[in-house]
Amino acid sequence: MIRRTFHITVPRFMSQVRVRFAPSPTGSTHIGTARTALFNWLYARKTGGKLVLRIEDTDKERNTDAALEELLNGLKWLGINWDEGPEIGGEVGPYFQSQRGDIYKEYLQKLLDAGRAYEKDGAIFFKLEGERYTEYDDYHKAEVEKVRTQPVVIEDVIRGNVTRREERDFVIVRSNGDPSFHFVNVVDDIAMGITHVLRGEDHLPNTSKHVELFNAFGVKPPVYAHMPMILKDPSQGKGKMSKRDRGALIEEYQQRDFLPEAVVNFIALLGWSPKDDQEVLTIDELIERFDIKDLQKAGARFDEKKMSHINFEHMKRLPIERYLPPAVSALSKAGLVDDSTDQAYLKQVLELCQQKINSFEDLPAFSAYFFSDTYAVDEKVEKKLLKRADAADRIQEVIPALESLDAFDAVTLERGIQELADSKELKIFAYFPLLRFAVSGVGGGPDLLPMLETLGRDTVVARLKKLQASLSPSA
RNA sequence: GCCCUGAUCGUCUAAUCGGUUAGGACGCCACUCUUUCAAGGUGGAGACGCGGGAUCGUAACCCGCUCAGGGUACCA
């Protein structure tokens, strides 16, 4: 068979790296989608290349504006910006496939002219080269036409050479006139001068189709890198993570007030790791260390606990000015603070909480007693502490001791309580848990002494008296 | 069924050319912190899927098996 060749103009962008993130806005943004975007972005930033954002909206039935908005919003939240694409344009646009019909027609014509495409049942198929035969196919439960093609070698940075053979012609233009994914994906990668394709492993079997297409156009395929899938947390079942799994959606992290840099850090660690043992990394450190070659081959399981830990590490490192906004946002949502809240007090409380609490979403429950006299009481702790016969005595003793203190700072408090304990031949421990419970209703929290100092004498004493009253209902 | 990919502690992973008490992190447990505590500190348990080979020797190389993941659409 004589191979007809034709000329394709490939855009020239010097020898710069051009990667692309090509999502289709069909639903909420999945963590795996975000990771693909992130790795492409990291690679572009690392190499000084360009990241192209291309919206693959050829499936009109499933695309929605809401999904697109959520996608762009999620990328921005994560700090992933694009050099060409929606909202900013670029020289090889438009960047929505739904607006690139003319380009696809042009490319399709080249295939038609070269005898590499044909119409059947109203759709247009790409024609593979090789001897044709029909065979019963077990999966399709029917006789199908197959082609004895030459195998295609996919050069993959992560996996090495992968050999695969396409054996059936495939649709490039659907019978409703819309071009299909494989076709537009390749055409756009050519037309946009894409040099590296970094995508999920689920695309690996598609890639032989894509390489066939590149070959038909007489264009050298880009460098491929197929990264591992993100799998469900073992407790959630088997298989790849689905949109319904907890922690699967970027929107969820936004709503739960996760730190975007922590989300970025965590998802970067799924299938990739820095060569040293440092795991908590800033965005800049990620860019500095990232390399496609260091990607893992095997699927990575999502781990909610680790996500939470990374988030905590980033929260702890935040300067208080940056800690304040998300914290206040979480507290306002819970109705604990508003514009009238004393800023100095708020800051003091949050400084106490920052080193202890690992998520902003838990902050309201953790710190409610600082802002309101109505807060949850842990009944287990209550039972444990108050069942002791001497609980009432200890409270009765500590109230006047606190009232008579000439100051109410942590140091004075400790000295005062210690003196009281000494005078009763008790350990300071006899008072601490009761004090904590009296003012907060729980058994844990920020360091006790600074916490009492922050709450102030009036509140502390009032709450102790309230507890005392509840202990002696008969009196 | 067929095709492709993969396989180190429960989980994420590290280990330049094959020679390590197989390292770190999350989680777990214990201890500890001027005797609160979900933070901090210290320590502990915990892995090379199985079977063959090649090699003086391997987690690292080859083969088979098993298991896992993906694909097999006029979805992307």
Coordinates of C-alpha atoms (C1' of nucleotides) in Angstrom, one line a residue:
Chain A
M1 CA 0.0 0.0 0.0
I2 CA 1.3 3.4 -0.9
R3 CA 1.2 5.8 2.0
R4 CA -0.1 9.2 0.9
T5 CA 1.4 12.1 2.8
F6 CA 0.4 15.6 3.1
H7 CA 1.6 18.7 4.8
I8 CA 0.4 19.8 8.2
T9 CA 1.6 23.1 9.6
V10 CA 2.7 22.6 13.2
P11 CA 3.0 25.7 15.2
R12 CA 6.5 26.6 16.2
F13 CA 7.1 27.8 19.8
M14 CA 10.8 27.6 19.8
S15 CA 11.8 24.6 21.8
Q16 CA 9.6 25.5 24.7
V17 CA 7.7 22.9 26.7
R18 CA 4.0 23.2 26.0
V19 CA 1.7 21.1 28.1
R20 CA -2.1 21.1 28.3
F21 CA -4.8 20.3 30.7
A22 CA -7.9 19.2 28.7
P23 CA -10.9 18.6 31.0
S24 CA -14.4 18.1 29.8
P25 CA -16.8 20.0 32.1
T26 CA -19.3 17.3 32.7
G27 CA -19.5 17.3 36.5
S28 CA -17.9 18.2 39.7
T29 CA -14.1 18.5 39.6
H30 CA -12.5 15.2 40.7
I31 CA -9.3 15.1 42.8
G32 CA -7.7 13.1 40.0
T33 CA -8.6 15.8 37.5
A34 CA -7.1 18.3 39.8
R35 CA -3.9 16.3 40.1
T36 CA -3.6 16.0 36.3
A37 CA -3.9 19.8 36.1
L38 CA -1.4 20.2 39.0
F39 CA 1.2 18.0 37.5
N40 CA 1.0 19.7 34.1
W41 CA 1.2 23.0 35.8
L42 CA 4.2 22.0 37.9
Y43 CA 5.9 20.7 34.8
A44 CA 5.3 23.9 32.9
R45 CA 6.5 26.1 35.8
K46 CA 9.5 23.9 36.4
T47 CA 10.6 24.0 32.8
G48 CA 9.6 27.6 32.0
G49 CA 7.1 26.2 29.5
K50 CA 3.4 27.0 28.9
L51 CA 0.3 25.4 30.3
V52 CA -2.6 25.5 27.9
L53 CA -6.1 25.0 29.3
R54 CA -8.3 23.5 26.6
I55 CA -12.0 22.7 27.3
E56 CA -13.0 19.5 25.7
D57 CA -16.7 20.2 25.4
T58 CA -17.6 18.1 22.4
D59 CA -20.2 16.1 24.2
K60 CA -23.0 18.6 24.2
E61 CA -25.3 16.3 26.1
R62 CA -23.1 16.1 29.2
N63 CA -21.4 19.5 29.4
T64 CA -22.8 22.2 31.7
D65 CA -21.9 25.8 32.4
A66 CA -22.0 25.1 36.1
A67 CA -19.4 22.4 35.7
L68 CA -17.2 24.7 33.7
E69 CA -17.5 27.4 36.3
E70 CA -16.7 25.1 39.1
L71 CA -13.7 23.8 37.3
L72 CA -12.2 27.2 36.6
N73 CA -13.0 28.3 40.1
G74 CA -11.4 25.1 41.6
L75 CA -8.2 25.6 39.5
K76 CA -7.9 29.2 40.7
W77 CA -8.5 28.2 44.3
L78 CA -5.7 25.7 44.0
G79 CA -3.5 28.4 42.5
I80 CA -3.2 26.7 39.2
N81 CA -3.1 29.3 36.5
W82 CA -2.9 28.8 32.8
D83 CA -1.0 30.7 30.2
E84 CA -3.4 30.2 27.4
G85 CA -7.1 29.3 27.5
P86 CA -10.5 30.5 28.6
E87 CA -10.7 34.1 29.9
I88 CA -7.2 35.0 28.6
G89 CA -7.1 33.6 25.1
G90 CA -3.8 32.9 23.3
E91 CA -2.5 32.6 19.8
V92 CA -3.7 29.1 19.0
G93 CA -7.3 29.5 20.2
P94 CA -10.2 29.3 20.5
Y95 CA -9.7 27.1 23.5
F96 CA -13.1 25.6 23.6
Q97 CA -13.4 22.6 21.3
S98 CA -17.0 23.5 20.6
Q99 CA -15.7 26.6 18.8
R100 CA -13.1 24.8 16.8
G101 CA -15.3 23.2 14.2
D102 CA -13.6 24.8 11.2
I103 CA -10.2 23.5 12.3
Y104 CA -11.6 20.0 12.7
K105 CA -13.2 20.2 9.2
E106 CA -9.9 21.1 7.8
Y107 CA -8.1 18.3 9.4
L108 CA -10.9 15.8 8.6
Q109 CA -10.6 16.8 4.9
K110 CA -6.9 16.0 4.9
L111 CA -7.8 12.5 6.2
L112 CA -10.5 12.1 3.7
D113 CA -8.2 13.2 0.9
A114 CA -5.6 10.8 2.0
G115 CA -8.1 8.0 2.0
R116 CA -7.7 7.5 5.8
A117 CA -11.3 8.2 6.7
Y118 CA -14.7 7.0 5.4
E119 CA -18.3 7.3 6.1
K120 CA -20.4 4.5 7.5
D121 CA -23.8 4.6 9.1
G122 CA -23.8 8.4 9.1
A123 CA -20.6 8.6 11.1
I124 CA -17.0 9.1 9.9
F125 CA -14.5 6.4 10.8
F126 CA -10.7 6.5 10.8
K127 CA -9.3 3.9 8.5
L128 CA -6.6 1.7 9.9
E129 CA -4.0 0.3 7.5
G130 CA -3.7 -3.4 7.0
E131 CA -5.4 -6.5 5.9
R132 CA -9.1 -6.7 6.8
Y133 CA -11.0 -9.7 8.1
T134 CA -14.1 -10.4 10.2
E135 CA -14.1 -12.3 13.4
Y136 CA -16.6 -13.1 16.2
D137 CA -15.9 -10.8 19.1
D138 CA -16.8 -12.2 22.5
Y139 CA -17.1 -8.8 24.2
H140 CA -19.4 -7.4 21.5
K141 CA -21.1 -10.7 21.0
A142 CA -21.1 -10.1 17.2
E143 CA -19.0 -10.5 14.0
V144 CA -16.8 -7.5 13.7
E145 CA -14.4 -6.2 11.1
K146 CA -10.8 -6.2 12.2
V147 CA -7.6 -5.0 10.6
R148 CA -4.2 -6.6 10.9
T149 CA -2.2 -3.5 11.7
Q150 CA 1.4 -3.0 12.6
P151 CA 1.7 -2.5 16.4
V152 CA 2.2 1.0 17.6
V153 CA 4.9 1.9 20.2
I154 CA 4.0 4.4 22.7
E155 CA 7.0 6.1 24.2
D156 CA 6.1 6.9 27.8
V157 CA 8.4 8.7 30.2
I158 CA 6.9 6.9 33.2
R159 CA 6.4 3.4 31.7
G160 CA 8.9 3.0 29.0
N161 CA 7.8 1.7 25.7
V162 CA 4.3 0.3 25.6
T163 CA 3.3 -1.7 22.5
R164 CA -0.3 -1.9 21.5
R165 CA -2.2 -2.7 18.4
E166 CA -5.4 -1.1 17.2
E167 CA -7.5 -3.6 15.3
R168 CA -10.8 -1.8 14.6
D169 CA -11.5 1.4 12.8
F170 CA -12.9 4.0 15.1
V171 CA -15.3 6.9 14.9
I172 CA -13.8 10.3 14.5
V173 CA -17.1 12.2 13.6
R174 CA -20.3 11.0 15.2
S175 CA -23.4 10.7 13.1
N176 CA -24.8 13.9 14.8
G177 CA -21.9 15.8 13.2
D178 CA -19.8 16.2 16.4
P179 CA -16.2 15.2 16.2
S180 CA -15.2 12.6 18.7
F181 CA -12.7 12.8 21.5
H182 CA -9.8 10.9 19.9
F183 CA -9.9 13.0 16.8
V184 CA -10.2 16.4 18.4
N185 CA -7.7 15.5 21.1
V186 CA -5.0 14.7 18.5
V187 CA -5.9 17.5 16.2
D188 CA -5.7 20.1 19.0
D189 CA -2.5 18.7 20.3
I190 CA -1.1 19.2 16.8
A191 CA -2.7 22.6 16.2
M192 CA -1.7 23.9 19.6
G193 CA 1.9 22.7 19.4
I194 CA 1.7 20.5 22.5
T195 CA 5.0 18.8 23.3
H196 CA 4.2 16.7 26.4
V197 CA 1.0 14.9 27.2
L198 CA 0.7 14.1 30.9
R199 CA -2.6 12.4 31.7
G200 CA -4.1 9.5 33.7
E201 CA -3.3 5.9 33.0
D202 CA -6.9 5.4 31.9
H203 CA -5.8 7.0 28.7
L204 CA -3.0 4.6 28.0
P205 CA -5.2 2.2 25.9
N206 CA -6.5 5.2 23.9
T207 CA -3.0 6.3 23.1
S208 CA -2.5 3.8 20.4
K209 CA -5.4 5.3 18.6
H210 CA -3.9 8.7 19.0
V211 CA -0.5 7.6 17.7
E212 CA -2.2 6.1 14.7
L213 CA -3.8 9.5 14.1
F214 CA -0.6 11.4 14.6
N215 CA 1.1 9.0 12.1
A216 CA -1.8 9.6 9.6
F217 CA -1.2 13.3 9.8
G218 CA 2.5 12.7 9.4
V219 CA 3.3 14.4 12.7
K220 CA 5.5 13.1 15.4
P221 CA 3.5 12.4 18.6
P222 CA 4.3 14.3 21.7
V223 CA 6.1 12.9 24.7
Y224 CA 3.6 10.9 26.7
A225 CA 3.5 10.3 30.5
H226 CA 0.6 8.3 31.9
M227 CA 0.3 8.7 35.6
P228 CA -1.2 6.2 38.0
M229 CA -4.9 6.3 39.1
I230 CA -6.0 7.5 42.4
L231 CA -7.8 4.6 44.1
K232 CA -10.4 4.5 46.8
D233 CA -9.4 4.5 50.5
P234 CA -9.3 0.8 51.4
S235 CA -12.2 1.4 53.8
Q236 CA -14.3 2.8 51.0
G237 CA -14.1 -0.2 48.8
K238 CA -12.2 -1.2 45.6
G239 CA -11.3 0.5 42.4
K240 CA -10.6 4.0 41.4
M241 CA -11.9 6.8 43.4
S242 CA -15.3 8.0 42.3
K243 CA -17.0 11.3 42.7
R244 CA -19.2 9.9 45.4
D245 CA -16.3 9.1 47.7
R246 CA -15.6 11.4 50.6
G247 CA -12.7 13.6 49.7
A248 CA -13.1 13.1 46.0
L249 CA -14.2 16.6 45.0
I250 CA -12.3 19.8 45.0
E251 CA -15.4 21.7 45.9
E252 CA -15.6 19.7 49.1
Y253 CA -12.2 21.0 50.2
Q254 CA -13.3 24.5 49.5
Q255 CA -16.4 24.1 51.5
R256 CA -14.6 22.5 54.4
D257 CA -12.1 25.3 54.5
F258 CA -9.1 23.2 53.7
L259 CA -6.0 25.2 52.8
P260 CA -5.5 25.1 49.1
E261 CA -1.7 24.8 49.5
A262 CA -2.3 21.7 51.7
V263 CA -4.6 20.2 49.1
V264 CA -2.0 20.8 46.4
N265 CA 0.7 19.3 48.7
F266 CA -1.4 16.2 49.4
I267 CA -2.4 15.4 45.9
A268 CA 1.1 16.0 44.7
L269 CA 2.1 13.2 47.0
L270 CA -0.3 10.8 45.4
G271 CA 1.9 9.0 42.8
W272 CA 4.9 11.3 43.3
S273 CA 7.3 12.0 46.0
P274 CA 10.3 14.2 46.5
K275 CA 13.6 12.3 46.8
D276 CA 14.4 13.5 50.2
D277 CA 12.2 12.8 53.2
Q278 CA 10.5 16.2 53.3
E279 CA 6.8 15.8 52.7
V280 CA 5.3 19.1 53.8
L281 CA 6.1 21.3 50.9
T282 CA 5.2 24.8 49.8
I283 CA 4.1 25.4 46.2
D284 CA 7.5 26.7 45.3
E285 CA 9.3 23.7 46.8
L286 CA 7.0 21.5 44.8
I287 CA 7.9 23.3 41.6
E288 CA 11.5 23.0 42.4
R289 CA 11.5 19.3 43.1
F290 CA 8.9 18.1 40.7
D291 CA 9.9 15.9 37.8
I292 CA 7.8 13.6 35.6
K293 CA 10.4 10.9 35.8
D294 CA 9.8 10.6 39.5
L295 CA 6.2 9.6 39.1
Q296 CA 5.1 6.2 40.5
K297 CA 3.7 3.6 38.2
A298 CA 1.3 1.9 40.5
G299 CA -2.1 3.3 41.6
A300 CA -2.2 5.3 44.8
R301 CA -4.9 5.0 47.4
F302 CA -6.4 8.1 48.8
D303 CA -5.9 8.5 52.5
E304 CA -8.1 10.9 54.3
K305 CA -6.1 10.9 57.5
K306 CA -2.9 11.9 55.7
M307 CA -4.8 14.6 53.9
S308 CA -5.9 15.9 57.2
H309 CA -2.4 15.8 58.6
I310 CA -0.9 17.7 55.7
N311 CA -3.6 20.3 56.1
F312 CA -2.7 20.6 59.8
E313 CA 1.0 21.0 59.1
H314 CA 0.2 23.9 56.7
M315 CA -2.2 25.4 59.2
K316 CA 0.4 25.4 61.9
R317 CA 2.9 27.1 59.7
L318 CA 0.5 29.9 58.7
P319 CA 1.4 33.3 60.1
I320 CA -1.5 34.5 62.3
E321 CA -2.6 37.1 59.7
R322 CA -3.2 34.4 57.2
Y323 CA -4.7 32.0 59.7
L324 CA -7.3 34.6 60.7
P325 CA -9.4 34.9 57.5
P326 CA -10.2 31.2 57.0
A327 CA -10.7 30.8 60.8
V328 CA -13.0 33.7 61.0
S329 CA -14.9 32.4 58.0
A330 CA -15.4 29.0 59.7
L331 CA -16.5 30.7 62.9
S332 CA -18.9 33.1 61.2
K333 CA -20.5 30.2 59.3
A334 CA -21.2 28.7 62.7
G335 CA -22.6 32.0 64.0
L336 CA -19.9 32.3 66.7
V337 CA -18.4 35.5 65.7
D338 CA -19.5 38.6 63.7
D339 CA -18.2 42.1 63.0
S340 CA -18.7 43.1 66.6
T341 CA -16.4 40.4 68.0
D342 CA -13.3 41.9 69.7
Q343 CA -10.5 41.5 67.3
A344 CA -7.7 41.3 69.9
Y345 CA -9.6 38.6 71.8
L346 CA -10.3 36.7 68.6
K347 CA -6.6 36.8 67.7
Q348 CA -5.7 35.6 71.1
V349 CA -8.1 32.7 71.0
L350 CA -7.0 31.6 67.5
E351 CA -3.3 31.7 68.5
L352 CA -4.2 29.2 71.3
C353 CA -6.1 27.0 68.8
Q354 CA -3.7 27.1 65.9
Q355 CA -1.2 24.6 67.3
K356 CA -3.9 22.2 68.4
I357 CA -6.6 21.8 65.9
N358 CA -6.1 20.2 62.5
S359 CA -9.0 21.6 60.5
F360 CA -10.9 24.8 60.2
E361 CA -14.1 22.9 59.9
D362 CA -13.6 21.5 63.4
L363 CA -12.7 24.9 64.8
P364 CA -16.2 26.1 65.7
A365 CA -16.8 23.0 67.9
F366 CA -13.4 23.2 69.3
S367 CA -13.6 26.8 70.3
A368 CA -17.3 27.6 70.8
Y369 CA -16.9 28.2 74.6
F370 CA -14.6 31.1 73.9
F371 CA -17.4 33.0 72.2
S372 CA -20.6 31.8 73.8
D373 CA -22.0 30.5 77.1
T374 CA -23.9 27.8 75.3
Y375 CA -21.6 25.0 74.2
A376 CA -21.7 21.2 74.0
V377 CA -20.9 19.3 77.2
D378 CA -19.1 16.0 76.8
E379 CA -21.1 13.7 79.0
K380 CA -18.4 11.1 79.3
V381 CA -16.0 13.6 80.7
E382 CA -18.7 15.0 82.9
K383 CA -19.4 11.6 84.4
K384 CA -15.8 10.7 84.9
L385 CA -14.9 13.9 86.6
L386 CA -18.0 14.6 88.7
K387 CA -18.5 11.1 90.0
R388 CA -15.6 11.7 92.3
A389 CA -16.9 12.5 95.7
D390 CA -14.4 15.4 96.2
A391 CA -15.3 17.2 92.9
A392 CA -17.6 19.7 94.7
D393 CA -15.0 20.4 97.3
R394 CA -12.3 21.1 94.8
I395 CA -14.5 23.5 92.9
Q396 CA -15.5 25.2 96.1
E397 CA -11.9 25.7 97.0
V398 CA -10.7 26.9 93.7
I399 CA -13.3 29.6 93.2
P400 CA -12.1 31.9 96.1
A401 CA -8.5 31.1 95.2
L402 CA -9.0 32.4 91.7
E403 CA -11.0 35.4 92.9
S404 CA -8.3 36.4 95.3
L405 CA -5.5 36.3 92.7
D406 CA -4.0 39.7 92.2
A407 CA -3.6 39.0 88.5
F408 CA -5.1 36.5 86.0
D409 CA -2.3 35.6 83.8
A410 CA -1.0 32.1 83.2
V411 CA 1.9 32.4 85.5
T412 CA -0.1 33.8 88.4
L413 CA -2.8 31.2 87.8
E414 CA -0.4 28.4 88.0
R415 CA 1.2 29.7 91.2
G416 CA -2.2 30.3 92.8
I417 CA -3.5 26.9 92.0
Q418 CA -0.3 25.2 93.0
E419 CA -0.4 27.0 96.4
L420 CA -4.0 25.9 96.8
A421 CA -3.0 22.3 96.0
D422 CA -0.1 22.4 98.4
S423 CA -2.3 23.8 101.2
K424 CA -4.6 20.8 100.7
E425 CA -1.8 18.4 100.3
L426 CA -3.0 17.7 96.8
K427 CA -1.5 17.7 93.4
I428 CA -2.3 20.5 90.9
F429 CA -3.7 17.7 88.8
A430 CA -6.7 17.6 91.2
Y431 CA -7.9 20.9 89.9
F432 CA -6.8 21.0 86.2
P433 CA -9.3 18.7 84.6
L434 CA -12.2 20.1 86.6
L435 CA -11.2 23.6 85.7
R436 CA -11.0 22.7 82.1
F437 CA -14.3 21.0 82.1
A438 CA -16.0 23.8 84.0
V439 CA -15.0 26.4 81.5
S440 CA -15.2 24.4 78.3
G441 CA -17.4 21.3 78.8
V442 CA -14.8 19.0 77.4
G443 CA -11.7 17.2 78.4
G444 CA -9.2 18.5 75.9
G445 CA -8.3 21.7 74.2
P446 CA -5.7 24.4 74.2
D447 CA -3.1 24.6 77.1
L448 CA -5.2 25.2 80.2
L449 CA -3.5 28.1 81.8
P450 CA -3.3 30.5 78.8
M451 CA -6.8 29.4 78.0
L452 CA -8.0 30.5 81.4
E453 CA -6.1 33.8 81.0
T454 CA -7.7 34.4 77.7
L455 CA -11.2 33.7 78.9
G456 CA -10.7 36.1 81.8
R457 CA -11.5 35.9 85.5
D458 CA -15.2 36.8 85.2
T459 CA -16.0 34.1 82.8
V460 CA -14.0 31.5 84.5
V461 CA -15.4 32.2 87.9
A462 CA -18.9 32.4 86.6
R463 CA -18.7 29.1 84.9
L464 CA -17.2 27.5 87.9
K465 CA -20.1 28.8 90.0
K466 CA -22.6 27.5 87.5
L467 CA -21.1 24.1 87.7
Q468 CA -21.0 24.3 91.5
A469 CA -24.7 25.1 91.5
S470 CA -25.5 22.2 89.3
L471 CA -23.6 19.9 91.6
S472 CA -25.7 20.7 94.7
P473 CA -29.3 20.9 93.5
S474 CA -30.6 20.3 97.0
A475 CA -28.9 23.4 98.3
Chain B
rG1 C1' -13.3 -13.2 26.9
rC2 C1' -9.4 -10.1 24.8
rC3 C1' -5.8 -6.0 25.3
rC4 C1' -2.7 -2.7 28.3
rU5 C1' -0.5 -1.5 33.1
rG6 C1' 1.2 -2.4 37.8
rA7 C1' 2.9 -5.1 42.6
rU8 C1' 8.0 -2.6 49.2
rC9 C1' 4.9 -1.8 56.4
rG10 C1' -2.7 -1.1 57.0
rU11 C1' -1.8 3.6 53.6
rC12 C1' 1.6 7.2 50.7
rU13 C1' 6.5 6.1 49.6
rA14 C1' 12.6 5.9 49.7
rA15 C1' 16.6 2.7 48.7
rU16 C1' 22.8 6.0 42.8
rC17 C1' 25.9 0.5 39.2
rG18 C1' 22.4 -5.9 42.2
rG19 C1' 26.0 -6.2 48.5
rU20 C1' 21.3 -1.6 53.6
rU21 C1' 19.9 -4.0 60.8
rA22 C1' 15.1 -2.3 53.8
rG23 C1' 14.8 4.5 55.4
rG24 C1' 10.8 8.4 56.0
rA25 C1' 5.6 10.0 56.6
rC26 C1' 0.3 9.0 57.9
rG27 C1' -2.3 5.9 61.1
rC28 C1' -1.8 2.6 65.4
rC29 C1' 0.4 1.4 70.4
rA30 C1' 3.5 2.8 74.7
rC31 C1' 6.1 6.3 77.4
rU32 C1' 7.0 11.4 78.1
rC33 C1' 6.2 16.7 78.4
rU34 C1' 7.6 22.3 85.3
rU35 C1' 1.4 15.8 86.6
rU36 C1' -5.0 19.1 81.9
rC37 C1' -5.0 18.0 76.6
rA38 C1' -6.8 16.2 70.6
rA39 C1' -0.4 19.7 70.1
rG40 C1' 5.0 18.7 71.0
rG41 C1' 9.0 14.9 72.3
rU42 C1' 10.9 9.8 72.6
rG43 C1' 10.3 4.8 71.6
rG44 C1' 7.6 0.4 69.5
rA45 C1' 4.9 -3.0 66.4
rG46 C1' 4.6 -3.2 61.1
rA47 C1' 6.7 -4.6 54.2
rC48 C1' 10.0 -6.5 49.6
rG49 C1' 2.7 -11.1 46.8
rC50 C1' 4.0 -16.5 45.5
rG51 C1' 7.1 -20.0 42.7
rG52 C1' 11.0 -20.8 39.6
rG53 C1' 15.5 -19.3 37.3
rA54 C1' 20.3 -16.1 36.0
rU55 C1' 24.2 -14.3 39.8
rC56 C1' 29.4 -15.3 44.5
rG57 C1' 25.3 -12.3 46.0
rU58 C1' 19.6 -9.1 44.7
rA59 C1' 13.6 -6.0 46.9
rA60 C1' 16.2 -4.6 42.4
rC61 C1' 17.4 -8.8 36.3
rC62 C1' 14.3 -12.9 33.4
rC63 C1' 10.0 -16.3 33.3
rG64 C1' 5.4 -18.2 35.2
rC65 C1' 1.5 -17.7 38.7
rU66 C1' -1.5 -14.8 41.7
rC67 C1' -3.5 -10.4 43.0
rA68 C1' -4.7 -5.3 41.8
rG69 C1' -6.0 -1.3 38.3
rG70 C1' -7.4 0.4 33.6
rG71 C1' -9.5 -0.2 28.7
rU72 C1' -12.5 -2.9 25.3
rA73 C1' -18.6 3.5 23.3
rC74 C1' -21.1 7.4 17.6
rC75 C1' -18.2 9.4 26.8
rA76 C1' -14.0 12.0 27.7

